[in-house]
């Protein structure tokens, strides 16, 4: 866990840390990254309309992760900056992962040990509930074309 | 001095330079200061005031709990009526909520890091200040704002959710709960700012030669604490925000009435609040490392093990939050997983305790007040920690959950751990902060009273809990009365001990003997500057070339005539 | 307060007589100040990520509990406006990065231009957000008890059975996520204007541009969060 800055200090003389030289990236790189982000945005939209079903979420998240990688790596200079910033960033993601994983470890295993109820109680409840009636919304939104009436939740 | 070589002149040549107390004068110089020492002192005054208020509340409801019925909290005219009974119960609920919320969010979370930490972190690192002094001042004002909002919420009306704000009770509440949530939300930001500041300070502001392995263990503990503050507190912020929206709009994330999952709130809440327990205790560990090493004049045993165990406690603390939820309706799988992971916390904690005990072995122990508090800590914290292992065991916790056993356990850890360490730290650093010595005999008497009072108060509660007395009840069955009376008497003794301590410490500021720069013969950097420190901490940037625990050979001459 | 700091740094020189104006008194040299500020920013970004993570987790849980509701309710959002906003925000991220680059190259005029474009994009984002919000409000597609269902049909109580897991839950999450994100955009606009003013006064150069860099990091994080919000709220099937 030694740190650059202290190393630069050794003989009592504060020296500029080796890695903190200012890295100026060429304009071309920025434009290329922007292009890639635009392409990926189009991909996300197209994928969502391709009707991939349950895989849709995974694909959307994958594309978003790639986009995030470009933003973090190039726009935020993480690829060229002091390594410790990457450590901070990825540790943060790790702790977000712990938060998600452990919470879902509970949510997804509720009643898993009860054969009678199985693991589906919450989901069954969700389906049993009738969502608010669509026609009331229609009545309100008849004037505005772009707002579609919601389908009943159980209808799929 | 073994550790430091101050370049140029020794500090004795600088008698003219004023201490941070007198360098600038006037109220405005305090309110607008960016000096970490003054901010630390203001935090100290504020947190101690909160401790006092919350402590007095505790004594009041301990008086109420001396009898099985509600009587002390009932207005004389209403005694015996149903109305009086309900009012007394409400008052009791409000009081323990205020006690818990003040102690946790206003006192113990900021007490050690923001008060002692602020004062000593830059001094011990050999820095002129923390990395972001203005942010530091901002965190103080945010802390004051949050405290005022929280107090206002509680005084304004019926806030009786306990400090945990569990849904659905909290989200169906009105005014006071919402306001209190806002108050704690604000307090959280103060904590985050302190955390960010400390992480960066430890990374970037160390004096030349102060490598990671030459940092005092108090700094390591503060660093681990700051990491938790940074990683956990934002989740508290968002949890409270969701709770706020839930109470205002009934959107149905947490409240089962609207299709939400109340256990989810507990996940969110404990993702912060379990690591927060370590925000409270880790700085205490750090203080004890200093107390034990300095007052036995011996290189601390297992320096690296203690340092890294602080960091590993910080990390493991994020993996165990579900042990607060064994009876909440959490899945059996998750409970078993969390129970298993909880035992892992015991390992780094035990490494610390064993290392402290091993440090004492063949040390030159001074039987003074700081050392006494260090020893009390070893005794009470070990009880608190071990009962924590009981409670981490799934099968045991199902029975002890929400009983006085849990109350006793966390008071042994928070009070017997953090507060005892804080008291030890105050005595240890009082001469540094104020330049005056307290009366050693008065200190030992105070430590004895606190020790007796504390154990009587809370050991009785272990007995109560193991016999089935549930927590947070204003009334109880008559068979519990003897332990309740013992506990209440203990709390009175404890209060006497604490007021006694307050008295002689404040007395010392005005009448105490002048303390030299290094009354204990410590070798970490804070002892290398004047007492009280000058405004810029050091005349010249100190250079470090050895461990902060390299005490000179145990030799009375060296200790006495240190310079 | 800044005057005290400056007077202190003059009164208490510690051997470095070449103190630049921007160097605060408690740092030894500009490199230390810069690396402290940047580390501080990254640690702050960590807190931001964890704060948003709570909302994302809430979203995923609501989605896993009430999948059909989320699918049908999200149809109410206009993915076209969402896509336009994505492009606007990513473009503003590009111009922000170019602003940092211009400062690094001592090109003050270009830096100002890039900052202005970034600010305009941010404003455009908020205008589009305003259009979206007002259409939601108009149709009563609001969180919780504000949802149309409650306001239209008298006597329907939110605690009734049919209320469970309805679209009001989705819109609750939607407004919280986009609202908190929008708040960050507004704060970002303020910071960008501050940068612009300072840049016009010539405070930044290739020697000292930490504030530009740090606001840039913040701005990219705002972009980063939107990159996840967009497919989760507007697109998912």
Tab-separated table of N, CA and C in Angstrom, chain B residues 156-266:
chain	number	residue	atom	x	y	z
B	156	UNK	N	-40.713	18.478	19.146
B	156	UNK	CA	-41.952	18.965	18.550
B	156	UNK	C	-43.112	18.001	18.758
B	157	UNK	N	-42.828	16.720	18.709
B	157	UNK	CA	-43.983	15.834	18.800
B	157	UNK	C	-43.618	14.394	19.055
B	158	UNK	N	-44.450	13.554	18.571
B	158	UNK	CA	-44.394	12.153	18.911
B	158	UNK	C	-43.422	11.409	18.021
B	159	UNK	N	-42.189	11.292	18.451
B	159	UNK	CA	-41.236	10.469	17.712
B	159	UNK	C	-40.891	9.291	18.599
B	160	UNK	N	-41.436	8.153	18.278
B	160	UNK	CA	-41.236	7.010	19.176
B	160	UNK	C	-40.909	5.754	18.390
B	161	UNK	N	-40.160	5.916	17.291
B	161	UNK	CA	-39.857	4.769	16.448
B	161	UNK	C	-38.616	4.031	16.916
B	162	UNK	N	-37.907	4.566	17.916
B	162	UNK	CA	-36.578	4.045	18.203
B	162	UNK	C	-35.623	4.605	17.167
B	163	UNK	N	-34.302	4.408	17.406
B	163	UNK	CA	-33.357	5.047	16.484
B	163	UNK	C	-33.285	4.338	15.142
B	164	UNK	N	-33.926	3.159	15.027
B	164	UNK	CA	-33.802	2.386	13.794
B	164	UNK	C	-34.847	2.733	12.737
B	165	UNK	N	-35.886	3.438	13.104
B	165	UNK	CA	-36.903	3.894	12.134
B	165	UNK	C	-37.459	2.770	11.264
B	166	UNK	N	-37.770	1.655	11.858
B	166	UNK	CA	-38.277	0.544	11.053
B	166	UNK	C	-39.612	0.887	10.405
B	167	UNK	N	-39.747	0.467	9.153
B	167	UNK	CA	-41.044	0.525	8.489
B	167	UNK	C	-41.828	-0.707	8.909
B	168	UNK	N	-43.126	-0.743	8.800
B	168	UNK	CA	-44.017	0.306	8.313
B	168	UNK	C	-44.365	1.372	9.364
B	169	UNK	N	-43.948	1.151	10.631
B	169	UNK	CA	-44.365	2.117	11.645
B	169	UNK	C	-43.859	3.516	11.303
B	170	UNK	N	-42.591	3.602	10.888
B	170	UNK	CA	-42.029	4.927	10.629
B	170	UNK	C	-42.643	5.567	9.392
B	171	UNK	N	-42.911	4.759	8.347
B	171	UNK	CA	-43.377	5.367	7.097
B	171	UNK	C	-44.860	5.705	7.157
B	172	UNK	N	-45.559	5.207	8.178
B	172	UNK	CA	-46.950	5.637	8.301
B	172	UNK	C	-47.057	6.828	9.241
B	173	UNK	N	-45.936	7.201	9.813
B	173	UNK	CA	-45.917	8.340	10.726
B	173	UNK	C	-45.993	9.662	9.989
B	174	UNK	N	-46.000	10.722	10.746
B	174	UNK	CA	-46.146	12.033	10.123
B	174	UNK	C	-45.000	12.947	10.526
B	175	UNK	N	-45.314	14.221	10.651
B	175	UNK	CA	-44.358	15.293	10.903
B	175	UNK	C	-43.031	14.922	11.538
B	176	UNK	N	-43.029	14.567	12.811
B	176	UNK	CA	-41.764	14.378	13.512
B	176	UNK	C	-40.859	13.343	12.853
B	177	UNK	N	-41.444	12.239	12.357
B	177	UNK	CA	-40.592	11.211	11.757
B	177	UNK	C	-39.908	11.770	10.517
B	178	UNK	N	-40.686	12.499	9.722
B	178	UNK	CA	-40.119	13.063	8.491
B	178	UNK	C	-39.003	14.040	8.834
B	179	UNK	N	-39.260	14.881	9.807
B	179	UNK	CA	-38.267	15.882	10.197
B	179	UNK	C	-37.016	15.217	10.779
B	180	UNK	N	-37.235	14.204	11.609
B	180	UNK	CA	-36.091	13.507	12.203
B	180	UNK	C	-35.276	12.836	11.111
B	181	UNK	N	-35.970	12.274	10.110
B	181	UNK	CA	-35.265	11.651	8.990
B	181	UNK	C	-34.387	12.669	8.288
B	182	UNK	N	-34.946	13.864	8.078
B	182	UNK	CA	-34.171	14.926	7.436
B	182	UNK	C	-32.951	15.260	8.296
B	183	UNK	N	-33.154	15.331	9.617
B	183	UNK	CA	-32.050	15.654	10.515
B	183	UNK	C	-30.922	14.644	10.401
B	184	UNK	N	-31.280	13.359	10.378
B	184	UNK	CA	-30.246	12.327	10.329
B	184	UNK	C	-29.591	12.296	8.955
B	185	UNK	N	-30.398	12.578	7.925
B	185	UNK	CA	-29.878	12.714	6.567
B	185	UNK	C	-28.760	13.764	6.544
B	186	UNK	N	-29.023	14.895	7.174
B	186	UNK	CA	-28.046	15.987	7.218
B	186	UNK	C	-26.814	15.565	8.027
B	187	UNK	N	-27.047	14.915	9.176
B	187	UNK	CA	-25.927	14.443	9.992
B	187	UNK	C	-25.044	13.486	9.209
B	188	UNK	N	-25.688	12.673	8.356
B	188	UNK	CA	-24.930	11.731	7.526
B	188	UNK	C	-23.934	12.452	6.636
B	189	UNK	N	-24.340	13.597	6.095
B	189	UNK	CA	-23.437	14.330	5.214
B	189	UNK	C	-22.219	14.834	5.967
B	190	UNK	N	-22.452	15.257	7.203
B	190	UNK	CA	-21.319	15.691	8.013
B	190	UNK	C	-20.320	14.551	8.165
B	191	UNK	N	-20.853	13.358	8.402
B	191	UNK	CA	-20.007	12.189	8.584
B	191	UNK	C	-19.246	11.853	7.296
B	192	UNK	N	-19.938	11.958	6.150
B	192	UNK	CA	-19.288	11.671	4.864
B	192	UNK	C	-18.135	12.637	4.627
B	193	UNK	N	-18.375	13.922	4.910
B	193	UNK	CA	-17.331	14.914	4.659
B	193	UNK	C	-16.104	14.649	5.524
B	194	UNK	N	-16.338	14.299	6.796
B	194	UNK	CA	-15.208	13.947	7.650
B	194	UNK	C	-14.465	12.751	7.072
B	195	UNK	N	-15.226	11.768	6.613
B	195	UNK	CA	-14.603	10.555	6.062
B	195	UNK	C	-13.743	10.865	4.847
B	196	UNK	N	-14.300	11.620	3.890
B	196	UNK	CA	-13.547	11.968	2.681
B	196	UNK	C	-12.269	12.703	3.079
B	197	UNK	N	-12.429	13.644	3.984
B	197	UNK	CA	-11.302	14.445	4.427
B	197	UNK	C	-10.192	13.589	5.030
B	198	UNK	N	-10.576	12.650	5.865
B	198	UNK	CA	-9.569	11.841	6.554
B	198	UNK	C	-8.876	10.881	5.589
B	199	UNK	N	-9.648	10.291	4.683
B	199	UNK	CA	-9.014	9.369	3.727
B	199	UNK	C	-7.926	10.110	2.965
B	200	UNK	N	-8.280	11.297	2.450
B	200	UNK	CA	-7.314	12.039	1.643
B	200	UNK	C	-6.153	12.524	2.512
B	201	UNK	N	-6.464	12.949	3.737
B	201	UNK	CA	-5.391	13.434	4.615
B	201	UNK	C	-4.364	12.334	4.876
B	202	UNK	N	-4.864	11.138	5.172
B	202	UNK	CA	-3.929	10.051	5.468
B	202	UNK	C	-3.098	9.714	4.232
B	203	UNK	N	-3.726	9.790	3.047
B	203	UNK	CA	-2.971	9.445	1.842
B	203	UNK	C	-1.962	10.521	1.462
B	204	UNK	N	-2.342	11.779	1.635
B	204	UNK	CA	-1.563	12.835	0.986
B	204	UNK	C	-0.815	13.762	1.931
B	205	UNK	N	-1.135	13.743	3.214
B	205	UNK	CA	-0.590	14.794	4.069
B	205	UNK	C	0.464	14.294	5.050
B	206	UNK	N	0.925	13.070	4.879
B	206	UNK	CA	1.883	12.542	5.845
B	206	UNK	C	3.224	13.253	5.722
B	207	UNK	N	3.875	13.415	6.864
B	207	UNK	CA	5.179	14.075	6.857
B	207	UNK	C	6.190	13.191	6.138
B	208	UNK	N	7.276	13.789	5.676
B	208	UNK	CA	8.299	12.986	5.011
B	208	UNK	C	8.784	11.870	5.921
B	209	UNK	N	8.896	10.692	5.361
B	209	UNK	CA	9.368	9.549	6.135
B	209	UNK	C	8.268	8.806	6.860
B	210	UNK	N	7.069	9.398	6.919
B	210	UNK	CA	5.948	8.727	7.590
B	210	UNK	C	5.349	7.716	6.611
B	211	UNK	N	5.936	6.527	6.594
B	211	UNK	CA	5.388	5.500	5.708
B	211	UNK	C	4.151	4.894	6.358
B	212	UNK	N	3.459	4.050	5.620
B	212	UNK	CA	2.260	3.419	6.192
B	212	UNK	C	2.609	2.656	7.452
B	213	UNK	N	3.798	2.039	7.472
B	213	UNK	CA	4.162	1.241	8.635
B	213	UNK	C	4.722	2.063	9.782
B	214	UNK	N	4.776	3.373	9.597
B	214	UNK	CA	5.212	4.217	10.715
B	214	UNK	C	4.056	5.064	11.227
B	215	UNK	N	2.869	4.796	10.748
B	215	UNK	CA	1.722	5.568	11.228
B	215	UNK	C	1.285	5.033	12.584
B	216	UNK	N	0.956	5.931	13.519
B	216	UNK	CA	0.405	5.452	14.785
B	216	UNK	C	-0.881	4.645	14.535
B	217	UNK	N	-1.174	3.713	15.421
B	217	UNK	CA	-2.331	2.840	15.190
B	217	UNK	C	-3.654	3.600	15.304
B	218	UNK	N	-3.643	4.706	16.021
B	218	UNK	CA	-4.849	5.530	16.073
B	218	UNK	C	-5.184	6.041	14.668
B	219	UNK	N	-4.147	6.380	13.905
B	219	UNK	CA	-4.369	6.850	12.537
B	219	UNK	C	-4.905	5.721	11.660
B	220	UNK	N	-4.321	4.534	11.820
B	220	UNK	CA	-4.833	3.390	11.066
B	220	UNK	C	-6.317	3.179	11.352
B	221	UNK	N	-6.682	3.278	12.624
B	221	UNK	CA	-8.075	3.057	13.000
B	221	UNK	C	-8.960	4.149	12.400
B	222	UNK	N	-8.488	5.394	12.455
B	222	UNK	CA	-9.282	6.481	11.874
B	222	UNK	C	-9.412	6.308	10.370
B	223	UNK	N	-8.340	5.791	9.742
B	223	UNK	CA	-8.387	5.576	8.300
B	223	UNK	C	-9.451	4.529	7.964
B	224	UNK	N	-9.428	3.413	8.707
B	224	UNK	CA	-10.427	2.363	8.461
B	224	UNK	C	-11.829	2.915	8.700
B	225	UNK	N	-11.967	3.733	9.741
B	225	UNK	CA	-13.265	4.337	10.034
B	225	UNK	C	-13.719	5.217	8.882
B	226	UNK	N	-12.787	6.019	8.380
B	226	UNK	CA	-13.145	6.935	7.303
B	226	UNK	C	-13.585	6.173	6.061
B	227	UNK	N	-12.929	5.040	5.807
B	227	UNK	CA	-13.325	4.234	4.651
B	227	UNK	C	-14.774	3.776	4.814
B	228	UNK	N	-15.133	3.349	6.025
B	228	UNK	CA	-16.519	2.917	6.244
B	228	UNK	C	-17.466	4.105	6.082
B	229	UNK	N	-17.064	5.244	6.646
B	229	UNK	CA	-17.941	6.421	6.538
B	229	UNK	C	-18.224	6.744	5.083
B	230	UNK	N	-17.191	6.634	4.261
B	230	UNK	CA	-17.347	6.972	2.853
B	230	UNK	C	-18.221	5.948	2.137
B	231	UNK	N	-18.032	4.672	2.459
B	231	UNK	CA	-18.733	3.647	1.694
B	231	UNK	C	-20.145	3.387	2.204
B	232	UNK	N	-20.392	3.559	3.483
B	232	UNK	CA	-21.691	3.155	4.027
B	232	UNK	C	-22.676	4.309	4.148
B	233	UNK	N	-22.189	5.476	4.551
B	233	UNK	CA	-23.113	6.565	4.863
B	233	UNK	C	-23.987	6.993	3.674
B	234	UNK	N	-23.458	6.994	2.433
B	234	UNK	CA	-24.338	7.363	1.322
B	234	UNK	C	-25.578	6.472	1.229
B	235	UNK	N	-25.421	5.216	1.611
B	235	UNK	CA	-26.580	4.311	1.544
B	235	UNK	C	-27.617	4.706	2.596
B	236	UNK	N	-27.143	5.193	3.752
B	236	UNK	CA	-28.087	5.707	4.749
B	236	UNK	C	-28.856	6.889	4.165
B	237	UNK	N	-28.119	7.754	3.457
B	237	UNK	CA	-28.767	8.928	2.871
B	237	UNK	C	-29.890	8.510	1.942
B	238	UNK	N	-29.604	7.557	1.076
B	238	UNK	CA	-30.627	7.174	0.096
B	238	UNK	C	-31.760	6.415	0.788
B	239	UNK	N	-31.433	5.657	1.827
B	239	UNK	CA	-32.467	4.933	2.568
B	239	UNK	C	-33.443	5.916	3.200
B	240	UNK	N	-32.891	6.951	3.819
B	240	UNK	CA	-33.762	7.929	4.467
B	240	UNK	C	-34.566	8.691	3.427
B	241	UNK	N	-33.940	8.919	2.259
B	241	UNK	CA	-34.679	9.604	1.201
B	241	UNK	C	-35.862	8.744	0.740
B	242	UNK	N	-35.608	7.443	0.580
B	242	UNK	CA	-36.695	6.540	0.191
B	242	UNK	C	-37.779	6.509	1.267
B	243	UNK	N	-37.353	6.518	2.519
B	243	UNK	CA	-38.312	6.497	3.628
B	243	UNK	C	-39.177	7.751	3.608
B	244	UNK	N	-38.508	8.865	3.309
B	244	UNK	CA	-39.201	10.146	3.233
B	244	UNK	C	-40.270	10.116	2.146
B	245	UNK	N	-39.868	9.655	0.964
B	245	UNK	CA	-40.809	9.587	-0.156
B	245	UNK	C	-41.917	8.593	0.158
B	246	UNK	N	-41.542	7.519	0.823
B	246	UNK	CA	-42.538	6.511	1.199
B	246	UNK	C	-43.582	7.104	2.147
B	247	UNK	N	-43.118	7.882	3.126
B	247	UNK	CA	-44.107	8.446	4.058
B	247	UNK	C	-44.951	9.510	3.381
B	248	UNK	N	-44.351	10.264	2.457
B	248	UNK	CA	-45.110	11.350	1.841
B	248	UNK	C	-46.042	10.844	0.747
B	249	UNK	N	-45.561	9.902	-0.076
B	249	UNK	CA	-46.342	9.514	-1.268
B	249	UNK	C	-46.891	8.097	-1.205
B	250	UNK	N	-46.500	7.317	-0.211
B	250	UNK	CA	-46.967	5.924	-0.106
B	250	UNK	C	-46.701	5.157	-1.387
B	251	UNK	N	-45.465	5.221	-1.896
B	251	UNK	CA	-45.244	4.572	-3.187
B	251	UNK	C	-45.147	3.058	-3.078
B	252	UNK	N	-44.850	2.543	-1.902
B	252	UNK	CA	-44.912	1.085	-1.764
B	252	UNK	C	-43.599	0.368	-2.001
B	253	UNK	N	-42.487	0.971	-1.590
B	253	UNK	CA	-41.239	0.216	-1.655
B	253	UNK	C	-41.041	-0.552	-0.351
B	254	UNK	N	-41.318	0.117	0.766
B	254	UNK	CA	-41.057	-0.493	2.075
B	254	UNK	C	-42.326	-0.914	2.814
B	255	UNK	N	-43.422	-0.219	2.565
B	255	UNK	CA	-44.602	-0.445	3.395
B	255	UNK	C	-45.478	-1.547	2.803
B	256	UNK	N	-45.675	-2.649	3.552
B	256	UNK	CA	-46.437	-3.771	3.006
B	256	UNK	C	-47.879	-3.393	2.673
B	257	UNK	N	-48.370	-2.351	3.340
B	257	UNK	CA	-49.740	-1.931	3.067
B	257	UNK	C	-49.918	-1.534	1.605
B	258	UNK	N	-48.851	-1.021	1.016
B	258	UNK	CA	-48.934	-0.585	-0.378
B	258	UNK	C	-48.143	-1.501	-1.303
B	259	UNK	N	-47.846	-2.698	-0.850
B	259	UNK	CA	-47.156	-3.643	-1.717
B	259	UNK	C	-45.654	-3.659	-1.565
B	260	UNK	N	-45.148	-2.991	-0.553
B	260	UNK	CA	-43.696	-2.956	-0.371
B	260	UNK	C	-43.208	-4.069	0.539
B	261	UNK	N	-41.906	-4.054	0.790
B	261	UNK	CA	-41.284	-5.103	1.573
B	261	UNK	C	-40.580	-4.464	2.767
B	262	UNK	N	-41.136	-4.582	3.974
B	262	UNK	CA	-40.525	-3.921	5.130
B	262	UNK	C	-39.130	-4.464	5.446
B	263	UNK	N	-38.897	-5.728	5.086
B	263	UNK	CA	-37.580	-6.297	5.355
B	263	UNK	C	-36.522	-5.614	4.485
B	264	UNK	N	-36.968	-5.147	3.319
B	264	UNK	CA	-36.045	-4.430	2.441
B	264	UNK	C	-35.511	-3.173	3.131
B	265	UNK	N	-36.396	-2.498	3.869
B	265	UNK	CA	-35.919	-1.319	4.598
B	265	UNK	C	-34.812	-1.725	5.559
B	266	UNK	N	-35.024	-2.873	6.219
B	266	UNK	CA	-34.012	-3.296	7.182
B	266	UNK	C	-32.692	-3.606	6.491
